[in-house]
Coordinates of C-alpha atoms in Angstrom, one line a residue:
M1 CA -109.1 -3.6 2.3
R2 CA -107.7 -7.0 1.8
L3 CA -103.9 -7.5 1.5
A4 CA -102.5 -9.2 -1.6
N5 CA -101.2 -12.7 -1.3
P6 CA -97.5 -12.6 -0.5
R7 CA -96.7 -16.0 -1.8
A8 CA -96.1 -14.8 -5.4
R9 CA -93.6 -12.2 -4.2
L10 CA -91.8 -14.7 -2.0
R11 CA -91.5 -17.2 -4.9
L12 CA -90.1 -14.4 -7.1
V13 CA -87.5 -13.5 -4.5
A14 CA -86.6 -17.1 -4.0
V15 CA -86.1 -17.6 -7.7
G16 CA -84.0 -14.5 -7.9
L17 CA -81.7 -15.6 -5.1
T18 CA -81.3 -19.0 -6.6
L19 CA -80.2 -17.5 -9.9
V20 CA -77.7 -15.3 -8.1
V21 CA -76.2 -18.2 -6.2
L22 CA -76.2 -20.3 -9.3
A23 CA -74.3 -17.5 -11.2
F24 CA -71.7 -17.3 -8.4
T25 CA -71.3 -21.0 -8.4
V26 CA -70.8 -21.2 -12.1
R27 CA -68.3 -18.4 -11.9
L28 CA -66.4 -20.0 -9.0
L29 CA -66.2 -23.3 -11.0
Q30 CA -64.9 -21.4 -14.0
V31 CA -62.2 -19.6 -11.9
Q32 CA -61.1 -22.7 -9.9
A33 CA -61.4 -25.4 -12.5
V34 CA -62.0 -24.3 -16.1
D35 CA -59.8 -21.2 -16.2
A36 CA -57.5 -21.9 -13.2
D37 CA -54.3 -21.7 -15.2
T38 CA -55.2 -18.4 -16.8
F39 CA -56.0 -16.7 -13.5
A40 CA -53.0 -18.2 -11.8
G41 CA -50.8 -16.6 -14.5
K42 CA -52.5 -13.2 -14.0
A43 CA -52.1 -13.5 -10.2
A44 CA -48.4 -14.3 -10.7
V45 CA -47.9 -11.0 -12.3
N46 CA -49.1 -9.3 -9.2
R47 CA -47.4 -11.5 -6.7
Y48 CA -45.3 -10.4 -3.8
L49 CA -41.6 -10.2 -4.2
T50 CA -39.0 -10.4 -1.5
V51 CA -35.6 -8.8 -2.2
P52 CA -32.6 -8.4 0.1
L53 CA -31.5 -5.2 1.6
A54 CA -27.7 -5.1 1.8
A55 CA -26.1 -3.8 5.0
E56 CA -23.7 -1.0 4.7
R57 CA -20.2 -2.2 5.3
G58 CA -18.2 -0.5 8.1
T59 CA -15.4 1.9 7.5
V60 CA -11.8 1.1 8.2
S61 CA -9.7 4.1 9.4
S62 CA -6.2 4.9 10.4
R63 CA -5.4 6.1 14.0
D64 CA -6.2 9.7 13.1
G65 CA -9.6 8.9 11.7
T66 CA -8.8 9.0 8.0
A67 CA -10.8 6.5 6.0
L68 CA -8.7 3.8 4.5
A69 CA -11.6 1.7 3.3
T70 CA -15.2 3.0 2.9
T71 CA -18.3 2.6 0.9
V72 CA -20.1 4.6 -1.7
D73 CA -23.6 4.3 -3.2
A74 CA -24.0 1.6 -5.8
Y75 CA -26.7 -0.6 -7.1
D76 CA -27.0 -4.3 -8.1
I77 CA -29.2 -4.5 -11.2
T78 CA -31.7 -7.4 -11.0
A79 CA -34.6 -8.7 -13.1
D80 CA -37.7 -10.9 -13.0
P81 CA -37.4 -13.3 -16.0
Y82 CA -41.2 -14.0 -15.9
L83 CA -41.8 -10.4 -17.0
F84 CA -39.7 -11.0 -20.2
T85 CA -41.8 -13.9 -21.5
P86 CA -43.7 -13.4 -24.8
K87 CA -46.9 -13.7 -22.9
Q88 CA -46.1 -10.8 -20.7
T89 CA -44.4 -8.5 -23.1
G90 CA -46.1 -9.4 -26.4
V91 CA -42.6 -9.7 -27.9
K92 CA -40.9 -12.9 -28.8
D93 CA -37.3 -11.7 -28.3
A94 CA -37.8 -9.4 -25.3
P95 CA -34.7 -10.9 -23.4
A96 CA -32.4 -10.2 -26.3
K97 CA -33.8 -6.7 -26.9
A98 CA -33.5 -5.9 -23.2
A99 CA -29.9 -7.2 -23.1
A100 CA -28.9 -5.1 -26.0
L101 CA -30.1 -2.0 -24.2
L102 CA -28.5 -2.9 -20.8
A103 CA -25.1 -4.3 -21.9
P104 CA -23.4 -1.0 -22.8
I105 CA -24.7 0.6 -19.6
V106 CA -23.7 -2.1 -17.1
G107 CA -20.6 -3.4 -18.9
E108 CA -21.7 -7.0 -19.1
D109 CA -21.7 -9.4 -22.0
E110 CA -24.9 -9.1 -24.0
A111 CA -25.3 -12.9 -24.6
E112 CA -24.9 -13.6 -20.8
L113 CA -27.5 -11.0 -20.0
T114 CA -29.9 -12.6 -22.5
A115 CA -29.3 -16.1 -21.0
K116 CA -30.1 -14.8 -17.5
L117 CA -33.3 -13.1 -18.7
E118 CA -34.5 -16.3 -20.4
R119 CA -34.2 -18.4 -17.3
K120 CA -37.2 -20.5 -16.4
K121 CA -38.8 -21.2 -13.0
T122 CA -37.3 -18.2 -11.2
R123 CA -38.5 -14.7 -10.4
Y124 CA -35.1 -13.3 -9.6
V125 CA -31.8 -13.0 -11.4
L126 CA -28.7 -10.7 -10.8
L127 CA -27.7 -9.0 -13.9
A128 CA -24.8 -6.8 -12.8
R129 CA -23.2 -5.9 -9.4
Q130 CA -22.3 -2.6 -7.9
Q131 CA -23.3 -0.2 -10.7
T132 CA -22.9 3.5 -10.2
P133 CA -25.9 5.8 -9.5
Q134 CA -25.4 7.2 -13.0
A135 CA -25.8 3.8 -14.6
W136 CA -29.1 3.1 -12.7
R137 CA -30.3 6.6 -13.7
K138 CA -29.8 5.7 -17.4
I139 CA -31.7 2.5 -17.0
K140 CA -34.6 4.3 -15.2
E141 CA -34.7 6.9 -18.0
L142 CA -34.9 4.1 -20.6
K143 CA -37.6 2.3 -18.7
A144 CA -39.7 5.5 -18.5
T145 CA -39.3 6.2 -22.2
L146 CA -40.3 2.7 -23.2
A147 CA -43.3 2.8 -20.8
D148 CA -44.5 6.0 -22.4
K149 CA -44.3 4.5 -25.8
A150 CA -46.0 1.3 -24.7
A151 CA -48.9 3.5 -23.3
Q152 CA -49.3 5.0 -26.7
K153 CA -49.2 1.6 -28.4
E154 CA -45.8 2.3 -30.0
G155 CA -44.0 -0.7 -28.7
A156 CA -43.4 -2.9 -25.7
N157 CA -41.6 -1.9 -22.5
V158 CA -38.9 -4.7 -22.6
L159 CA -37.3 -3.2 -19.4
A160 CA -40.4 -3.4 -17.2
G161 CA -38.9 -6.3 -15.3
V162 CA -35.6 -4.6 -14.5
Y163 CA -35.0 -3.5 -10.9
Q164 CA -32.3 -2.3 -8.6
E165 CA -31.0 -3.2 -5.2
K166 CA -29.0 -0.7 -3.3
H167 CA -25.6 -2.4 -2.6
A168 CA -22.8 -0.1 -1.6
K169 CA -19.5 -0.4 -3.3
R170 CA -16.2 -0.8 -1.4
V171 CA -13.7 1.8 -2.2
Y172 CA -10.1 2.5 -1.0
P173 CA -9.5 6.3 -1.3
N174 CA -5.7 6.0 -0.9
K175 CA -5.4 3.3 -3.5
E176 CA -2.3 1.2 -2.8
L177 CA -1.7 2.6 0.7
A178 CA -1.8 -0.2 3.3
S179 CA -3.6 -2.4 0.7
S180 CA -1.8 -5.5 2.0
V181 CA -3.1 -4.8 5.5
L182 CA -6.7 -3.8 4.4
G183 CA -7.1 -6.6 1.9
F184 CA -10.1 -6.4 -0.4
V185 CA -13.8 -7.3 -0.8
N186 CA -14.6 -9.9 -3.4
S187 CA -17.4 -9.9 -6.0
E188 CA -19.8 -11.5 -3.5
G189 CA -19.3 -8.7 -1.0
K190 CA -17.1 -10.7 1.4
G191 CA -13.7 -9.9 2.7
G192 CA -11.1 -11.6 0.5
A193 CA -7.9 -10.8 2.4
G194 CA -6.4 -8.8 5.2
I195 CA -8.5 -6.9 7.8
E196 CA -11.5 -7.1 5.4
A197 CA -11.4 -10.9 5.8
K198 CA -10.3 -11.2 9.4
L199 CA -13.1 -8.8 10.6
D200 CA -15.6 -9.6 7.8
K201 CA -18.4 -10.5 10.3
E202 CA -18.0 -7.2 12.2
L203 CA -17.6 -5.1 9.1
A204 CA -20.4 -6.7 7.1
G205 CA -23.2 -6.2 9.5
R206 CA -26.5 -8.1 8.8
D207 CA -28.5 -7.9 5.6
G208 CA -32.2 -7.2 5.8
K209 CA -35.1 -7.8 3.4
I210 CA -38.2 -6.1 2.0
T211 CA -41.4 -7.8 0.7
Y212 CA -43.7 -5.8 -1.6
A213 CA -46.4 -6.4 -4.2
Q214 CA -45.6 -5.6 -7.8
S215 CA -47.7 -5.5 -10.9
G216 CA -46.3 -5.3 -14.4
G217 CA -42.9 -4.6 -13.1
R218 CA -43.9 -1.8 -10.8
Q219 CA -44.4 -1.7 -7.0
V220 CA -48.0 -1.4 -5.9
P221 CA -47.9 1.4 -3.3
T222 CA -51.3 0.5 -1.8
A223 CA -50.5 -3.2 -1.3
G224 CA -48.4 -2.7 1.8
V225 CA -44.7 -3.4 2.5
Q226 CA -43.0 -5.7 5.0
E227 CA -39.4 -4.5 5.7
H228 CA -36.7 -6.0 8.0
P229 CA -34.1 -3.2 8.0
A230 CA -30.4 -4.1 7.4
K231 CA -28.0 -3.7 10.4
P232 CA -24.9 -1.8 9.3
G233 CA -21.4 -3.1 10.1
S234 CA -19.0 -1.7 12.7
D235 CA -16.4 0.8 11.9
I236 CA -12.8 -0.4 12.6
D237 CA -10.1 1.9 14.0
L238 CA -6.6 0.7 13.1
T239 CA -3.3 1.5 14.9
L240 CA -1.7 2.5 11.5
D241 CA -0.4 6.0 11.2
R242 CA -1.3 7.0 7.6
D243 CA 1.7 9.3 7.1
I244 CA 4.3 6.8 8.5
Q245 CA 2.6 4.0 6.4
W246 CA 3.1 6.2 3.4
S247 CA 6.7 6.8 4.2
A248 CA 7.4 3.2 4.8
Q249 CA 5.6 2.1 1.6
Q250 CA 7.4 4.6 -0.5
A251 CA 10.8 3.7 0.9
I252 CA 10.5 -0.1 0.5
T253 CA 8.9 0.2 -3.0
E254 CA 11.8 2.3 -4.2
Q255 CA 14.4 -0.1 -2.8
V256 CA 12.7 -3.2 -4.2
E257 CA 12.6 -1.7 -7.6
K258 CA 16.2 -0.4 -7.3
S259 CA 17.5 -3.8 -6.2
K260 CA 15.4 -5.8 -8.7
A261 CA 14.3 -7.8 -5.6
D262 CA 11.4 -10.2 -5.4
R263 CA 9.7 -8.3 -2.5
G264 CA 10.3 -6.4 0.6
Y265 CA 8.5 -5.3 3.8
V266 CA 8.9 -2.6 6.5
I267 CA 7.4 -2.8 10.0
V268 CA 7.1 0.3 12.2
Q269 CA 6.1 -0.4 15.8
D270 CA 5.4 1.7 18.9
T271 CA 7.9 0.2 21.4
R272 CA 5.7 1.0 24.4
T273 CA 2.3 -0.3 23.3
G274 CA 3.2 -2.8 20.6
E275 CA 0.9 -1.0 18.2
L276 CA 1.9 -1.3 14.5
L277 CA 2.3 2.2 13.1
A278 CA 3.1 0.8 9.6
M279 CA 3.1 -2.5 7.8
A280 CA 4.3 -1.9 4.2
N281 CA 4.8 -4.4 1.4
A282 CA 6.3 -4.1 -2.0
P283 CA 5.1 -4.8 -4.6
G284 CA 1.6 -3.8 -3.6
F285 CA -1.7 -3.6 -5.4
D286 CA -4.7 -1.3 -5.8
P287 CA -7.7 -2.9 -4.2
N288 CA -10.0 -0.7 -6.3
D289 CA -8.9 -2.6 -9.4
L290 CA -7.9 -6.2 -8.8
S291 CA -7.9 -6.9 -12.5
G292 CA -4.5 -5.4 -12.9
A293 CA -3.0 -6.9 -9.7
D294 CA -0.3 -9.5 -9.5
G295 CA -1.8 -12.5 -7.8
D296 CA 1.4 -13.0 -5.7
A297 CA 1.0 -9.5 -4.3
L298 CA -2.6 -9.8 -3.1
G299 CA -1.6 -11.2 0.3
N300 CA 0.3 -9.7 3.2
A301 CA 3.9 -11.0 2.8
A302 CA 5.0 -9.3 6.0
V303 CA 3.1 -11.9 8.0
Q304 CA 2.9 -14.7 5.4
D305 CA 6.5 -15.1 4.4
A306 CA 8.7 -17.2 6.6
F307 CA 12.4 -16.5 6.2
E308 CA 15.7 -17.0 8.0
P309 CA 16.5 -13.8 9.8
G310 CA 20.3 -13.9 9.7
S311 CA 22.3 -11.7 11.9
T312 CA 19.4 -9.6 13.2
S313 CA 18.6 -12.7 15.2
K314 CA 21.9 -12.4 17.1
L315 CA 20.2 -10.0 19.5
M316 CA 18.3 -12.9 21.0
S317 CA 21.6 -14.9 21.4
M318 CA 23.2 -12.0 23.1
A319 CA 20.2 -11.5 25.4
A320 CA 20.5 -15.1 26.6
V321 CA 24.2 -14.8 27.3
L322 CA 23.8 -11.6 29.2
E323 CA 20.7 -12.7 31.1
E324 CA 22.3 -15.9 32.1
G325 CA 25.3 -14.0 33.4
K326 CA 27.8 -15.8 31.2
A327 CA 29.4 -12.6 29.9
T328 CA 29.3 -8.8 29.9
P329 CA 29.7 -6.4 27.0
A330 CA 33.4 -6.0 27.9
T331 CA 34.1 -9.8 28.0
A332 CA 37.0 -10.6 25.7
V333 CA 36.2 -13.0 22.8
T334 CA 39.0 -14.2 20.5
V335 CA 37.6 -14.8 17.0
P336 CA 39.6 -16.9 14.6
N337 CA 39.2 -16.8 10.8
R338 CA 37.6 -20.2 10.8
L339 CA 35.9 -22.3 13.5
K340 CA 35.5 -26.0 13.2
R341 CA 32.3 -27.4 14.7
A342 CA 30.4 -30.6 14.0
D343 CA 30.7 -31.3 10.2
R344 CA 31.5 -27.8 9.1
S345 CA 34.0 -25.0 9.2
F346 CA 32.3 -21.8 10.1
A347 CA 33.3 -18.3 8.8
D348 CA 32.3 -14.7 9.1
D349 CA 31.1 -12.7 6.1
V350 CA 34.7 -11.5 5.4
D351 CA 38.0 -13.2 5.8
H352 CA 40.0 -11.7 8.6
P353 CA 43.0 -12.3 10.8
T354 CA 42.2 -13.4 14.4
W355 CA 40.0 -10.7 15.9
H356 CA 40.3 -9.8 19.6
L357 CA 36.9 -8.4 20.3
T358 CA 34.7 -7.7 23.2
L359 CA 31.2 -9.3 23.4
N360 CA 30.0 -5.9 22.3
G361 CA 32.4 -6.0 19.4
V362 CA 31.0 -9.4 18.4
L363 CA 27.6 -7.8 17.9
A364 CA 29.0 -4.6 16.4
K365 CA 31.0 -6.5 13.8
S366 CA 28.3 -9.2 13.4
S367 CA 30.7 -12.1 13.9
N368 CA 29.1 -15.5 13.4
I369 CA 32.1 -17.2 15.0
G370 CA 32.0 -14.9 18.0
T371 CA 28.3 -15.6 18.5
I372 CA 28.8 -19.3 18.4
L373 CA 31.6 -19.0 21.0
A374 CA 29.4 -16.9 23.2
T375 CA 26.3 -19.1 23.1
E376 CA 28.4 -22.2 23.8
Q377 CA 28.8 -20.8 27.3
L378 CA 25.1 -21.2 28.0
G379 CA 25.5 -24.8 29.2
K380 CA 28.0 -27.3 30.4
T381 CA 27.3 -29.3 27.3
Q382 CA 26.2 -28.2 23.8
Q383 CA 22.9 -29.9 24.4
E384 CA 22.3 -27.9 27.6
A385 CA 23.3 -24.7 25.8
N386 CA 20.9 -25.5 23.0
E387 CA 18.1 -26.0 25.6
V388 CA 18.8 -22.6 27.2
L389 CA 18.9 -20.7 23.9
Y390 CA 15.7 -22.4 22.7
G391 CA 13.9 -21.2 25.9
Y392 CA 14.9 -17.6 25.1
L393 CA 13.9 -17.8 21.5
R394 CA 10.5 -19.1 22.5
K395 CA 10.1 -16.2 25.0
F396 CA 10.9 -13.8 22.2
G397 CA 8.0 -15.2 20.2
M398 CA 9.8 -17.5 17.8
G399 CA 7.6 -20.3 16.5
S400 CA 4.4 -18.7 17.9
P401 CA 1.6 -16.6 16.4
T402 CA 2.1 -12.9 16.5
G403 CA -1.4 -12.4 17.9
L404 CA -2.6 -10.4 14.9
G405 CA -4.5 -13.3 13.5
L406 CA -4.3 -12.1 9.9
P407 CA -5.2 -14.5 7.1
G408 CA -2.4 -16.7 6.0
E409 CA -0.1 -15.7 8.8
T410 CA 2.9 -18.0 9.5
D411 CA 4.2 -18.9 12.9
G412 CA 7.7 -19.4 11.5
L413 CA 9.7 -22.5 12.1
L414 CA 11.7 -23.3 15.3
A415 CA 12.4 -27.0 15.9
K416 CA 12.9 -28.3 19.4
P417 CA 16.5 -28.7 20.5
D418 CA 16.5 -32.4 20.3
K419 CA 15.6 -32.0 16.6
W420 CA 18.5 -29.6 15.8
S421 CA 21.0 -31.1 13.3
A422 CA 24.7 -31.1 14.1
S423 CA 25.1 -27.9 12.1
Q424 CA 21.8 -26.3 13.2
Q425 CA 23.0 -26.1 16.8
Y426 CA 25.7 -23.7 15.7
T427 CA 23.8 -21.8 12.9
I428 CA 20.7 -21.0 14.9
P429 CA 22.6 -18.7 17.3
F430 CA 23.4 -16.4 14.3
G431 CA 20.0 -16.7 12.6
Q432 CA 20.2 -19.6 10.1
G433 CA 18.1 -22.8 10.6
L434 CA 15.1 -21.0 12.1
S435 CA 12.5 -18.8 10.3
L436 CA 10.1 -16.0 11.2
N437 CA 8.0 -13.3 9.7
A438 CA 8.7 -9.6 9.5
V439 CA 6.3 -8.7 12.4
Q440 CA 8.0 -11.3 14.7
A441 CA 11.4 -9.8 13.7
A442 CA 10.3 -6.3 14.6
S443 CA 8.8 -7.6 17.9
I444 CA 12.3 -8.9 19.0
Y445 CA 13.7 -5.4 18.9
S446 CA 10.6 -3.8 20.4
T447 CA 11.0 -6.2 23.4
I448 CA 14.5 -4.9 24.1
A449 CA 13.4 -1.3 23.5
N450 CA 10.5 -1.9 26.0
G451 CA 12.8 -2.8 28.9
G452 CA 12.8 -6.5 28.2
V453 CA 9.0 -6.9 28.1
R454 CA 7.4 -8.3 25.0
T455 CA 4.1 -6.6 24.2
E456 CA 2.0 -8.6 21.7
P457 CA 1.8 -6.7 18.4
S458 CA -1.6 -5.1 17.7
L459 CA -3.2 -3.7 14.6
V460 CA -6.8 -2.8 15.8
R461 CA -7.4 0.0 18.4
G462 CA -11.1 -0.6 18.6
Q463 CA -14.4 -0.5 16.8
T464 CA -17.6 1.6 16.8
G465 CA -20.8 -0.5 16.6
P466 CA -24.0 0.4 14.7
D467 CA -25.3 1.9 17.9
G468 CA -22.5 4.4 18.0
R469 CA -20.7 2.9 21.0
Y470 CA -16.9 2.6 20.8
S471 CA -15.2 -0.5 22.1
A472 CA -11.5 -0.4 22.7
A473 CA -9.5 -3.5 21.7
P474 CA -8.4 -5.8 24.6
E475 CA -5.1 -4.8 26.2
A476 CA -2.1 -6.5 24.6
K477 CA -0.6 -9.4 26.4
K478 CA 2.8 -8.7 28.0
T479 CA 5.6 -11.1 28.8
R480 CA 8.8 -10.5 30.7
V481 CA 11.6 -11.9 28.5
V482 CA 14.8 -10.5 30.0
S483 CA 15.5 -8.1 32.9
E484 CA 15.4 -4.3 32.4
K485 CA 19.1 -4.3 33.1
T486 CA 19.8 -6.7 30.3
A487 CA 17.6 -4.8 28.0
R488 CA 19.4 -1.5 28.7
T489 CA 22.7 -3.2 28.1
L490 CA 21.6 -4.6 24.8
A491 CA 20.3 -1.2 23.7
R492 CA 23.8 0.3 24.4
M493 CA 25.4 -2.5 22.5
L494 CA 23.1 -1.9 19.5
E495 CA 24.3 1.7 19.4
S496 CA 27.9 0.4 18.7
V497 CA 26.6 -1.2 15.5
V498 CA 25.5 2.2 14.2
D499 CA 27.7 4.7 16.0
D500 CA 31.1 3.0 16.1
M501 CA 33.2 3.0 12.9
E502 CA 33.9 -0.7 13.5
G503 CA 30.1 -1.4 13.3
T504 CA 28.3 -2.8 10.3
G505 CA 25.4 -0.3 10.5
I506 CA 26.9 3.2 10.4
V507 CA 24.8 4.0 7.3
A508 CA 21.8 4.3 9.6
K509 CA 23.1 7.1 11.7
I510 CA 20.6 9.9 12.3
P511 CA 22.2 13.3 13.3
G512 CA 21.1 14.4 16.7
Y513 CA 19.6 11.0 17.7
R514 CA 21.1 8.0 19.5
V515 CA 20.2 5.1 17.3
G516 CA 20.4 1.3 18.0
G517 CA 20.3 -1.1 15.1
K518 CA 21.5 -4.4 13.6
T519 CA 22.3 -5.5 10.1
G520 CA 21.3 -8.9 8.7
T521 CA 22.4 -10.8 5.6
A522 CA 21.0 -14.4 5.4
N523 CA 21.1 -17.1 2.8
R524 CA 17.5 -17.3 1.4
V525 CA 15.5 -20.5 1.0
D526 CA 13.8 -20.5 -2.3
P527 CA 10.1 -21.3 -1.6
E528 CA 9.8 -23.1 -5.0
T529 CA 12.9 -25.4 -4.7
G530 CA 13.4 -25.5 -0.9
R531 CA 17.1 -24.8 -1.5
Y532 CA 19.2 -21.8 -0.7
N533 CA 19.2 -19.3 -3.5
G534 CA 20.0 -15.6 -3.1
Y535 CA 19.8 -13.6 0.1
T536 CA 17.5 -11.9 2.6
S537 CA 18.8 -8.5 3.4
S538 CA 17.6 -6.8 6.6
F539 CA 18.1 -4.1 9.2
A540 CA 16.4 -3.7 12.5
G541 CA 16.6 -1.2 15.4
F542 CA 15.0 1.5 17.5
A543 CA 15.4 5.1 18.5
P544 CA 16.2 7.1 20.6
A545 CA 18.4 4.2 21.8
D546 CA 18.5 5.5 25.4
K547 CA 14.7 6.2 25.5
P548 CA 13.2 4.1 22.8
R549 CA 9.9 5.1 21.2
V550 CA 9.9 3.6 17.7
T551 CA 11.1 0.3 16.2
V552 CA 11.7 -0.1 12.5
Y553 CA 12.4 -3.4 10.7
C554 CA 13.2 -3.7 7.0
A555 CA 13.7 -6.9 4.9
V556 CA 14.3 -7.3 1.2
Q557 CA 14.0 -10.7 -0.4
N558 CA 16.5 -11.8 -3.1
P559 CA 18.0 -8.5 -4.3
K560 CA 19.6 -9.1 -7.7
K561 CA 21.1 -5.7 -8.6
G562 CA 23.9 -4.1 -6.6
S563 CA 24.9 -5.2 -3.1
Y564 CA 23.0 -7.8 -1.1
F565 CA 24.3 -6.8 2.3
G566 CA 21.7 -5.7 4.8
S567 CA 23.6 -2.5 5.6
D568 CA 23.6 -1.5 1.9
V569 CA 20.1 -2.6 1.0
C570 CA 18.0 -2.0 4.1
G571 CA 20.2 0.4 6.1
P572 CA 19.0 3.4 4.0
V573 CA 15.4 2.3 4.2
Y574 CA 15.6 2.1 7.9
K575 CA 17.2 5.5 8.2
Q576 CA 14.6 7.1 5.9
V577 CA 11.6 5.6 7.7
M578 CA 13.0 6.2 11.2
K579 CA 13.8 9.9 10.5
F580 CA 10.3 10.4 9.1
A581 CA 8.6 8.6 12.1
L582 CA 10.6 10.5 14.7
K583 CA 9.6 13.8 13.0
S584 CA 6.0 12.8 12.4
L585 CA 5.6 11.7 16.1
Q586 CA 7.5 14.8 17.3
I587 CA 9.9 12.7 19.3
P588 CA 12.9 15.0 20.3
P589 CA 16.5 13.8 20.8
T590 CA 17.3 13.0 24.4
G591 CA 20.4 15.1 24.3
A592 CA 22.5 12.4 26.1
D593 CA 25.9 11.3 24.7
P594 CA 26.2 7.8 23.1
A595 CA 27.3 4.9 25.2
R596 CA 30.4 4.1 23.2
L597 CA 31.0 0.6 24.6
P598 CA 34.4 -0.9 23.6
V599 CA 34.5 -3.0 20.4
L600 CA 38.1 -4.2 20.6
A601 CA 39.3 -6.2 23.6
G602 CA 41.7 -4.1 25.7
S603 CA 40.4 -0.9 24.2
A604 CA 39.6 2.0 26.6
D605 CA 37.2 3.5 24.1

């Protein structure tokens, strides 16, 4: 048999292949050139989207582990404006219809939502922040209903381009409790004040991102996902005692309201460690609802307000006199009714005949004149005395940062001695002409309570990282200010203020406990005018006086109703908070008898 000629078959195969290649070429030209825009639009619908994954913000807790600031599930509602165009939805007014459905659920203005959904040249818009899981559930149910109707040709799914991003919401379970310390988180998820701002980087963690393909507003599960997980923030453990904070906040709030004052603050400090057990401000605010907050109350006035301390500052003057060996508690001091110095005639808070006091009596009766006479002994000249006193004020922390590093914190004001005016060199010894904040004021008394060693105040005990490891805060800096002997002597002198009937602070007596304290009533500088207007009332002290554990400092700014004396305004607050703190910390009385140093010169008692 003879085989057929293969040339005909080969020619046929060649023609067929040519036609196939030609068809592919024509189609390729059509896709890449003729219909390029059409296919690019279709591809855009199925493009990959990259959306952020918000990191969970760390929890802030009190020293007993109770959450003061935490997070709950919430969702940011987002959208892809491209999927709301008439070409994609088949509806001319899809943005308006979608906005009408979303506005009552997310609580946003309908017109603003419409404008966001109509934006050009973007595939991502944020419609509403931190919506509840219930709100997102309603949106999902609406989307499902519209999708079913669209499948049955009964309308368009105008919510197909609406998505969610999990973005936890910051909540404060105790509402106003410690709000000035905690601060708040702003609408952008960043710390706006207090600890939330100071430790924002640690609390915030690091956001992640996820990239996925979507088609018609839905994720394509078979297209693969690229995810960079978010790194959660660290949990912060504060030194605050929740119960003592509550007691301090309640006491100062009631007194500020009763006195019709501008504001007030209470500081409670552990005398041994420098840890702040409470930092209360009044008025306060609820960080869960900033819309109803007074703008002036959103900060932390206890560290942001600089004010003249008045007579509570006399403790530093007495410390200098005792440490320099210029007098003892029993040294006689003759106190006239008036004392002429520089360009002024100085007086005490009450007119009196010539007093014959001891140095202890000068402190107990809070004599301005007696304090001037005592501090004049610090040097051979007034300038030398000023230099010595200035050195002690600086060692007590005046004019320096507290170490807390909170936003807006003031260092206070303490000019160098060569800048003191003629009157300042006599007013500074009794607390006028310098300024401090409430934490600095409390630290003065904690220094004496701690045997003359100043321990830098602290507010953070440590933090737990995302890996679960706990890191304790660095040990507080300690500075020897006066000797232990001088500190013990001053503690006994402070007892006379509270225990002796001649003292100005007898209202602060606590049955069964030895209490040391000091009243303060200072002329107040109005921050708006820069002139004296009203008073700063204060009370500071510690207990038990012979074995100190707790320092309490109270100050009230510009009380307008009732008395303005520190003993009347802040004495009761001090007593209330101190009693609660001693009980809460289970600190027993020492059982020792009070020191009872003499107040009047020549007195045996």
